[in-house]
Structure formats: C-alpha cells, structure tokens
CSV table of C-alpha atoms and ligand atoms in Angstrom, one decimal:
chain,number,residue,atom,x,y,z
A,1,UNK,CA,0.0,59.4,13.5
A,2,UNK,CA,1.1,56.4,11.4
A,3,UNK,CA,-1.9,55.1,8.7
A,4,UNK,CA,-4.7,52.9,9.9
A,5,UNK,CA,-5.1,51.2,6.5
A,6,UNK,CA,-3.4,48.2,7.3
A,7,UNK,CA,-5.9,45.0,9.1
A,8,UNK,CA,-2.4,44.9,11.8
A,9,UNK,CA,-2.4,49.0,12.4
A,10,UNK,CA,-6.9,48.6,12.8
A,11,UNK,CA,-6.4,45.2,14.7
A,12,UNK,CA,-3.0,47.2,17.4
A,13,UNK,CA,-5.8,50.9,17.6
A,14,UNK,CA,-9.0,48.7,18.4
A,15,UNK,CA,-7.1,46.2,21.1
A,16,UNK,CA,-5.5,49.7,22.7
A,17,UNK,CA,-8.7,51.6,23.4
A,18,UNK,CA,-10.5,48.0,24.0
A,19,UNK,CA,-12.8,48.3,21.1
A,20,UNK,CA,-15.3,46.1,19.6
A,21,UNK,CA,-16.7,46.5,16.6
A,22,UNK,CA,-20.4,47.2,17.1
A,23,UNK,CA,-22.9,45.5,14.9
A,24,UNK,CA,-25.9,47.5,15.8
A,25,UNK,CA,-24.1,50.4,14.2
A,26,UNK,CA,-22.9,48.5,10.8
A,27,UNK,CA,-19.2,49.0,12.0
A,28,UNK,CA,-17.2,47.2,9.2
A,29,UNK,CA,-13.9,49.4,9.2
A,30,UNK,CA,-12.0,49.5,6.3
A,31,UNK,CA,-8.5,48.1,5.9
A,32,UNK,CA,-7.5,48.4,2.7
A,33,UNK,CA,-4.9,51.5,1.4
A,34,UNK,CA,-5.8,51.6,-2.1
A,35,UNK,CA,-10.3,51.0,-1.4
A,36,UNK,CA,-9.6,54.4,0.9
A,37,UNK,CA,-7.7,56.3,-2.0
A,38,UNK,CA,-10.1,55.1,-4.4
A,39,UNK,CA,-13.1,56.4,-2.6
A,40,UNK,CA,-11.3,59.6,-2.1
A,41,UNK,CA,-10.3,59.8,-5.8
A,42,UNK,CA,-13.9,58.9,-6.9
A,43,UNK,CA,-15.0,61.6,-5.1
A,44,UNK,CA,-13.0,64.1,-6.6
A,45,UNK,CA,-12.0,66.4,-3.6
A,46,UNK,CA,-9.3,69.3,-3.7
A,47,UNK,CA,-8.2,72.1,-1.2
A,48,UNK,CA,-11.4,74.2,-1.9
A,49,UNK,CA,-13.7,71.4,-1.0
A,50,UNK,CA,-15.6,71.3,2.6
A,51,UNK,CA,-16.5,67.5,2.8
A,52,UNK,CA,-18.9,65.5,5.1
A,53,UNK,CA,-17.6,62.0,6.2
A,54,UNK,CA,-20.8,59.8,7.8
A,55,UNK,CA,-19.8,57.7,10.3
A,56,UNK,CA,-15.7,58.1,10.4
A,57,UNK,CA,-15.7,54.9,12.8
A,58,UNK,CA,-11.8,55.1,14.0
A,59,UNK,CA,-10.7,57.6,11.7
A,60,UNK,CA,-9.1,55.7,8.3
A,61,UNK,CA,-10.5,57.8,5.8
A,62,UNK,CA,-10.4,60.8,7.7
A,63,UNK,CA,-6.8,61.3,7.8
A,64,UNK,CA,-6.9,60.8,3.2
A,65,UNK,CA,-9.9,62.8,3.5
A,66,UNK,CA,-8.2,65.5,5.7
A,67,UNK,CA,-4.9,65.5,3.3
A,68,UNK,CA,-7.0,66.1,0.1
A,69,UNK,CA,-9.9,68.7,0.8
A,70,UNK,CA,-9.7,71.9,2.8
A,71,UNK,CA,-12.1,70.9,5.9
A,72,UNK,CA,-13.5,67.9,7.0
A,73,UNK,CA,-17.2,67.5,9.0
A,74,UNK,CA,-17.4,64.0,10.3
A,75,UNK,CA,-20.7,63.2,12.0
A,76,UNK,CA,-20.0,59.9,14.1
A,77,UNK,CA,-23.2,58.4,16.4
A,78,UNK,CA,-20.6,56.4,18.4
A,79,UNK,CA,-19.5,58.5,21.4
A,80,UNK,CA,-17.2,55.4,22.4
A,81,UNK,CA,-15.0,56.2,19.9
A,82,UNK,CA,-14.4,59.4,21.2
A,83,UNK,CA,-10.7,58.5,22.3
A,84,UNK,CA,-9.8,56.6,19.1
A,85,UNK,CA,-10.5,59.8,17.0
A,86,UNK,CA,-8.8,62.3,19.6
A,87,UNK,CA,-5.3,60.4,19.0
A,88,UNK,CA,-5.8,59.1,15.4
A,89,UNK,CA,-6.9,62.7,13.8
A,90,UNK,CA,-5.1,64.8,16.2
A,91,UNK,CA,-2.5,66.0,13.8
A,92,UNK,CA,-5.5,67.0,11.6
A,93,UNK,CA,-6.5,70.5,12.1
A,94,UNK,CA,-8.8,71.0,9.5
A,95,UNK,CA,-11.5,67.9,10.9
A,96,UNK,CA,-14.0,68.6,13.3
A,97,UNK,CA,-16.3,65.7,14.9
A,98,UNK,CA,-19.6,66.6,15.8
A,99,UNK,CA,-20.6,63.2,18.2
A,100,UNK,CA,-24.6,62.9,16.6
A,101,UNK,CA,-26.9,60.7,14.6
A,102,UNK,CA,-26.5,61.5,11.0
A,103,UNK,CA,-30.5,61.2,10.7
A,104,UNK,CA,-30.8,64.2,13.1
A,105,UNK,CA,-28.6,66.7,11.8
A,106,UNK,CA,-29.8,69.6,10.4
A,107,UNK,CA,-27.7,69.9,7.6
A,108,UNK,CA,-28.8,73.3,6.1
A,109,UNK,CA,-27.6,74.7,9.3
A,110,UNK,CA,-24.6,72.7,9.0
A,111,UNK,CA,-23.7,73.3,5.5
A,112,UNK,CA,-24.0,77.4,6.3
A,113,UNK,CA,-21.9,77.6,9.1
A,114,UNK,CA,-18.8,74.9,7.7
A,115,UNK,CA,-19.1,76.0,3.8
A,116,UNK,CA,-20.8,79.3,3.7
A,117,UNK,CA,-23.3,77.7,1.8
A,118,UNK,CA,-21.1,76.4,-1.2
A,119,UNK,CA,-22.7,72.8,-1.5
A,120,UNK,CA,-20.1,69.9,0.4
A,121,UNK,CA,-19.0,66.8,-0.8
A,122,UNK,CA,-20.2,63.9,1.1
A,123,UNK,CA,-17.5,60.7,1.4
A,124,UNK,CA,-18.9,57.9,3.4
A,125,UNK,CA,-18.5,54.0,4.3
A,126,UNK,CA,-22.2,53.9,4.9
A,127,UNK,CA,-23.3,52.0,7.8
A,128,UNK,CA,-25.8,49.8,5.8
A,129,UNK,CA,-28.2,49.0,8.2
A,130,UNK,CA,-29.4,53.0,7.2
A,131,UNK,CA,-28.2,53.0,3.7
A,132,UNK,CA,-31.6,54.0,1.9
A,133,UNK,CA,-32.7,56.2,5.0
A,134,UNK,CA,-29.3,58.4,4.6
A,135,UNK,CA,-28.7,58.6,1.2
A,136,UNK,CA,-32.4,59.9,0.6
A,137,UNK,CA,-32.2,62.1,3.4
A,138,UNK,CA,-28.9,64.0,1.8
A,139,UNK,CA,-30.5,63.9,-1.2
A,140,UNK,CA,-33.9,65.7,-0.5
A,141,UNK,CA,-31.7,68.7,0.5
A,142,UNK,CA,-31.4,69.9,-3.2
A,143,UNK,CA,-28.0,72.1,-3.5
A,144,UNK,CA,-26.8,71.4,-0.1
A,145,UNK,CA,-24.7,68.4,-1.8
A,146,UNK,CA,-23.0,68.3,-4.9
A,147,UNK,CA,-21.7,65.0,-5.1
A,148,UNK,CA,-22.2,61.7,-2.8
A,149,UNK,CA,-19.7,58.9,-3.1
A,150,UNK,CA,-20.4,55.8,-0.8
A,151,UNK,CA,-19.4,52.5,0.3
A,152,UNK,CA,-22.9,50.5,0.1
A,153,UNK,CA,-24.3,47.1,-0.3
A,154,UNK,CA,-23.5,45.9,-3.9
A,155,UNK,CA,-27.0,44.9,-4.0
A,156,UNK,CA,-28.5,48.5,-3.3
A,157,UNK,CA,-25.7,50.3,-5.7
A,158,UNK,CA,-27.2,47.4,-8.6
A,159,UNK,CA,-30.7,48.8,-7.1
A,160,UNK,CA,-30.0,52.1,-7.5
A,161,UNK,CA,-28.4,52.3,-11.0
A,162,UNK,CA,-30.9,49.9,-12.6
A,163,UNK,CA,-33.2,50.8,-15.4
A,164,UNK,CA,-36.6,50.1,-16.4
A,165,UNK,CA,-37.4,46.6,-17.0
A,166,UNK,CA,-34.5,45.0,-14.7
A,167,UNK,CA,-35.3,42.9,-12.1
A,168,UNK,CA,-33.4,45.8,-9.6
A,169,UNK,CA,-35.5,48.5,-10.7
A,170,UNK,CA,-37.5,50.1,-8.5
A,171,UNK,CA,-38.6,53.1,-6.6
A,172,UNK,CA,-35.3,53.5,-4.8
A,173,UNK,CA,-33.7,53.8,-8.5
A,174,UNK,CA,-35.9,56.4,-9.6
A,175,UNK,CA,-35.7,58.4,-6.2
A,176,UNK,CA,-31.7,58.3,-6.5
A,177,UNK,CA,-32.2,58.8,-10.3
A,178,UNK,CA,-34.1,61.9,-9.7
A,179,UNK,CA,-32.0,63.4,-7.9
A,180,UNK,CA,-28.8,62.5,-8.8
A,181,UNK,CA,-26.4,61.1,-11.3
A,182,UNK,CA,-25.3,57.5,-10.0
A,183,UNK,CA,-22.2,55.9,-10.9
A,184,UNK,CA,-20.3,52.3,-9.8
A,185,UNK,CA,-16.9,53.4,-9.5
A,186,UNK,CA,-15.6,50.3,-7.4
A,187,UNK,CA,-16.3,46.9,-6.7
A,188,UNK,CA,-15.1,45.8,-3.2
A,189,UNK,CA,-14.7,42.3,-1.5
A,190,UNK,CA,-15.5,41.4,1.9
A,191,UNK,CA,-11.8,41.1,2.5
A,192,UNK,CA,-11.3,44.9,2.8
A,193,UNK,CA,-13.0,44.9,5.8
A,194,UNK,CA,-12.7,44.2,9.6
A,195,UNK,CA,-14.7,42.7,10.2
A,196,UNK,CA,-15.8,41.1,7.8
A,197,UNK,CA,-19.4,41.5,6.0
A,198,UNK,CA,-21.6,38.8,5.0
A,199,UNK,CA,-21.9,40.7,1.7
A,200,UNK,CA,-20.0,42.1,-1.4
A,201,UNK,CA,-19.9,45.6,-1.3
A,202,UNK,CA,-19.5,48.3,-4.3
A,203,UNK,CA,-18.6,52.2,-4.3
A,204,UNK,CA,-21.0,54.5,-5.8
A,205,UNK,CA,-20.6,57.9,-6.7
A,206,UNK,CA,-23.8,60.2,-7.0
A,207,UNK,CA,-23.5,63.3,-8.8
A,208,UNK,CA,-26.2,65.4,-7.8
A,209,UNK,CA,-28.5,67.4,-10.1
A,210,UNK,CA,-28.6,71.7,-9.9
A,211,UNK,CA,-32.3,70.9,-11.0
A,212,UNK,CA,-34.3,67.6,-11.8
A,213,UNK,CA,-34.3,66.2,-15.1
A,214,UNK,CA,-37.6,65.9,-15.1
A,215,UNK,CA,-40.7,68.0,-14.3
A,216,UNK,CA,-43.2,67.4,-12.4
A,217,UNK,CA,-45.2,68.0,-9.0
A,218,UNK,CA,-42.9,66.2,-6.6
A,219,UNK,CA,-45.2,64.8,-3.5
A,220,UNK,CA,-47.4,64.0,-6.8
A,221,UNK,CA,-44.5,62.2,-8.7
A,222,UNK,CA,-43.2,60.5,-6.1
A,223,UNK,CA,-46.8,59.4,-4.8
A,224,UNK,CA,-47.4,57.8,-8.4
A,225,UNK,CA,-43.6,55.3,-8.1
A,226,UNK,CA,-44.0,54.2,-4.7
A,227,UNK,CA,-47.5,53.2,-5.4
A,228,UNK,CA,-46.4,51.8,-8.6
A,229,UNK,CA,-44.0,49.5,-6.9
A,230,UNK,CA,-45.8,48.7,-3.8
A,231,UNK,CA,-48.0,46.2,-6.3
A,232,UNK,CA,-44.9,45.3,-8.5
A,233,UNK,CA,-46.9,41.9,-9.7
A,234,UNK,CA,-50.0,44.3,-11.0
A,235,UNK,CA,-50.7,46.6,-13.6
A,236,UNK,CA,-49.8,49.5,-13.7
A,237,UNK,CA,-53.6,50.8,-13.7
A,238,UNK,CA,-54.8,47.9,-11.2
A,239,UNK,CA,-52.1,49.2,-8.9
A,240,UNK,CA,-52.7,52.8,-9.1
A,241,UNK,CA,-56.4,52.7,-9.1
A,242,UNK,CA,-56.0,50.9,-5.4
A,243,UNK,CA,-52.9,51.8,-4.0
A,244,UNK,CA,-52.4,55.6,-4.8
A,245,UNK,CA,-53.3,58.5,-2.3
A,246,UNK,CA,-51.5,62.2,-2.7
A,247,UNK,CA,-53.7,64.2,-0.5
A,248,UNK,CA,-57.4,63.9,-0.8
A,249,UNK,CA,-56.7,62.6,-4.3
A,250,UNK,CA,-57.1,58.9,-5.6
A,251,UNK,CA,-56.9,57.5,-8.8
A,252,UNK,CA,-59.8,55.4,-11.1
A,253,UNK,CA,-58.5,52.5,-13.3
A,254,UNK,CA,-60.2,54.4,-16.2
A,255,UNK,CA,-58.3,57.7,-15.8
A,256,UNK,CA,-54.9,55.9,-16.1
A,257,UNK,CA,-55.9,53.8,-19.0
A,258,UNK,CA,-56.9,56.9,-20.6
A,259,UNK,CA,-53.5,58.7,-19.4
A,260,UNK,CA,-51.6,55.7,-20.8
A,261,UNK,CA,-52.9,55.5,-24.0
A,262,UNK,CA,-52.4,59.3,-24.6
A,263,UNK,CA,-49.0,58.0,-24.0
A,264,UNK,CA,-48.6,55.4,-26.4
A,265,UNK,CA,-48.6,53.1,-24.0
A,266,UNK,CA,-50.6,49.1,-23.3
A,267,UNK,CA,-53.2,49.3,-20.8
A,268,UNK,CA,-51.6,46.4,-19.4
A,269,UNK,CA,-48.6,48.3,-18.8
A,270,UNK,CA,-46.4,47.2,-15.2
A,271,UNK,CA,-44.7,50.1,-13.7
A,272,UNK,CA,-41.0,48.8,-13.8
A,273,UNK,CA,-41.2,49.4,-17.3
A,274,UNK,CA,-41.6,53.1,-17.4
A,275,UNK,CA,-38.5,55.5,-17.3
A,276,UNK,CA,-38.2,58.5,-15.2
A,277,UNK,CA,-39.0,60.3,-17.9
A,278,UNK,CA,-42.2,58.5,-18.6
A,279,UNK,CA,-43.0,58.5,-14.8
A,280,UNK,CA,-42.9,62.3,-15.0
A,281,UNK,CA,-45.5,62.5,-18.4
A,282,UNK,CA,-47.9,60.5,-16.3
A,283,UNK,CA,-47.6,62.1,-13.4
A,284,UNK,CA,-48.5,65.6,-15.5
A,285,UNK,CA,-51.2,64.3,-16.7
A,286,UNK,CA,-53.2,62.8,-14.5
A,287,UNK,CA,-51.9,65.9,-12.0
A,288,UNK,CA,-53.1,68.5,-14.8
B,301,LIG,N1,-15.5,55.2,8.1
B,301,LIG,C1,-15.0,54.0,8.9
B,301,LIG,C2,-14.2,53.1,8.0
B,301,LIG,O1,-14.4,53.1,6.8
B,301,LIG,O2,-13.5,52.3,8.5
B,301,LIG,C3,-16.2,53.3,9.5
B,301,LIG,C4,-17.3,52.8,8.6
B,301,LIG,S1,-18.5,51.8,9.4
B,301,LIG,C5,-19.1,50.9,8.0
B,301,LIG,C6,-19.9,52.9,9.6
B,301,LIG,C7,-19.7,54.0,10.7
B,301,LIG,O3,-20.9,54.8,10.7
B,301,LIG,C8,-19.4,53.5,12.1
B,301,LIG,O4,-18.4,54.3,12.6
B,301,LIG,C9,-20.7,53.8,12.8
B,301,LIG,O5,-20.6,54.0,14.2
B,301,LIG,C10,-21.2,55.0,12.1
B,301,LIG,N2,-22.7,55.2,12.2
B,301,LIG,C11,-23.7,54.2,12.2
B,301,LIG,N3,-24.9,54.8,12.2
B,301,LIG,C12,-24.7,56.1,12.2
B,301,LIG,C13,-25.6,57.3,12.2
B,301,LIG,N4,-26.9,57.1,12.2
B,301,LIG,N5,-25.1,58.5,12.2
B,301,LIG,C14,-23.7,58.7,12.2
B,301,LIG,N6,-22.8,57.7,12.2
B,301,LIG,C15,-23.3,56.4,12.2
C-alpha cells in the first residue's frame, strides 16, 4: 500500500471509500510526511515496544507506527472507517483495530493481554474535542503507560507545560505535571492537516512518572488544585475556605492561613503561584 502522507494520496483514499471528514469526532487527518515521522521519533518507539494509537482515522500513522514498533493497538470510535483501514493497513500484520471509544476501554485489560503487562507507548493525533478527558484518563492508570506523545491544541500543550505564576497555569498543568514529564517537541501549522483546523497545533511528549514526585494523599491533593483554581481571582484562603470538599471534610480560612504561614508563605497568597511541590506541603498539612 503506497503512503497516505501526501494531501493528493488522503484527498484519492477519502473520495474512493466516499468519506467525509467528520467533525463531531475532531477528524483533522494528517498529511504531512515529516509531522508523522516526527511524532513517531518523539516518541521513541523500537521493535520491543507495544504501542496504542487513539483514533488512527484512515491509517497514516499507523503504517510509520507499524514499521517502527513490534505491535500496534489502534482504538478507532469510527466504524465507517472500517474499509479504509482494511486496505490501507492490510500489509501490516502486527496492527490490530479494536472498533471502540477510547473513553471506554478498559485498558488494564488491554495492556495485559497485548504487552504482558510491560507498560505501552501511546502515539496519538488526539481528537481535540476529548483532549483533557483522554489524556487524564491514560494517565490515572499509573504504570500502564510509559510515555504519551500527542498531537494537541497548542493552547492546551502551553496549558499543560506552564508553571506557577503564568497566565496558562492551572489545574490541568499540575494534573499532567503530577503525573508525567511534559515536553513540546513540535510546533505544527494548520497546513498539515486535511482539513484544516481553526487552530495551531503542537506535539507533546509526556514522559510518565514510575512514582509521583511529590507525596501526598491524592483525592486530598487533587481536591486542594481544583478548588484552588475554580476561584482563580481569590485568595488562596478565601477560595479554599468556600470552595473545598474531600469527603466530609471542609476547610476554615483560619486553618489555611495558619498552614500558609508555617509555609513561609502571604496570607494573601493566589493559588497559581504555588508549585507542585508547594501544592503537596499544603496538602500534608492541612491533611495531617
Ligand atoms: N490519526 C489520524 C491522522 O493523524 O490522520 C486521525 C486523527 S483525527 C485528529 C482523530 C481520530 O480520533 C479520528 O479518526 C476520530 O474518528 C478518532 N476518535 C475521535 N474520538 C474518539 C474516541 N473517543 N475514541 C477513539 N477514537 C476517537
């Protein structure tokens, strides 16, 4: 099967199976040779590797993807494509499609019975109305994933690989952040896509944690950013003492003053100035 990464080859495969790009499932397909090998690059696969491709769309990566690793999962929600990938990948023996919605795949399951438990490598052109949803959803299976590299928004990779005080910063950094090591590793243009998206688009590459670098009680940690963020205007002790709930548990303006000044820090702190790390200290103490 000749290449697809060419807007002529995407443009002849889409007219012969009478294909339209389907905006309700983010279909942008790539068309450019060297965004496809950079991806794959970024990501670092060899023979040994058992990778996941999210939403293969008519196959473009898959066929790099299946030349570079040893097996290739590809989990496509688009059953109209069925045809498209059963003559574009059939000369690729080592790709199997499982027809699904990414969101509802058990993946422990999945990762057992295509790796033997040896944690995969996931390659994606993320569809982005699901971006965050996805990407947090890989990423709270700890050790099932060792590295994550993705197309995404520009917009959400600055999001994700901001740091405290930026204007990007936010919970989605420090869930990321938490997990994983985030990277850009490629800025792309509109122009490498068919269609074409209203937005600029960048390639990020997540290398994931064995173990957080931070410690503290999770549902308690995580409890503290989004609550943190949900106010971003307010202080830090205005918005906890009325926006946080982990369990039965609340939180009084007077205990987090206290907890911030055992820190070092101004009363009239706003959470998008505290690190991870910081995040994590007052999380242990007011969980203690
Ligand atoms: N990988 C192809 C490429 O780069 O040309 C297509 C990428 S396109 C941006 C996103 C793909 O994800 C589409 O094929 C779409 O049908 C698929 N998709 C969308 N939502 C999905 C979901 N929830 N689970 C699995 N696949 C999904």
């Amino acid at each position: 099967m000749q290449k697809l990464t060419s807007p002529g080859m995407t443009r002849a495969v889409l007219a012969q199976f009478g294909i339209h790009a389907r905006k309700k499932f983010g279909q942008n397909f790539l068309i450019d040779g060297n965004i496809v090998r950079g991806i794959a690059e970024a990501s670092g696969i060899t023979k040994e590797d058992c990778v996941l491709e999210i939403g293969p769309g008519i196959g473009t990566m898959t066929q790099v993807l299946s030349e570079q690793a040893g097996r290739v999962i590809c989990v496509e929600i688009d059953e109209n494509l069925r045809p498209v990938l059963a003559q574009t990948l059939e000369d690729c023996e080592n790709v199997e499609v499982l027809w699904q919605d990414i969101l509802r795949t058990d993946l422990q399951e999945l990762a057992e019975r295509c790796s033997d438990g040896k944690p995969l490598k996931v390659v994606a052109n993320l569809p982005y109305y699901v971006t965050t949803p996805i990407l947090l959803y890989l990423l709270e299976k700890k050790g099932l994933f060792e590295s994550i590299t993705v197309m995404v928004q520009k917009e959400v990779a600055d999001r994700i690989c901001a740091g405290p005080g930026s204007r990007e910063y936010g919970a989605l950094s420090l869930a990321v952040q938490y997990y994983s090591r985030p990277d850009v590793v490629l800025r792309v243009p509109p122009s490498c896509f068919l269609p074409r998206p209203a937005v600029e688009s960048a390639v990020l590459h997540l290398q994931a944690y064995e173990k957080p670098p931070v410690e503290a009680d999770e549902k308690f940690l995580f409890a503290l950013i989004r609550a943190s963020f949900n106010q971003r205007r307010k202080t830090l002790a205005n918005g906890l003492s009325h926006g946080f709930l982990c369990g039965n548990r609340t939180l009084s303006r007077a205990e987090v003053e206290t907890a911030l000044a055992d820190m070092g820090l101004s009363p009239d702190i706003r959470g998008e100035k505290l690190s991870l790390d910081q995040f994590a200290a007052l999380a242990r103490r007011l969980n203690a």
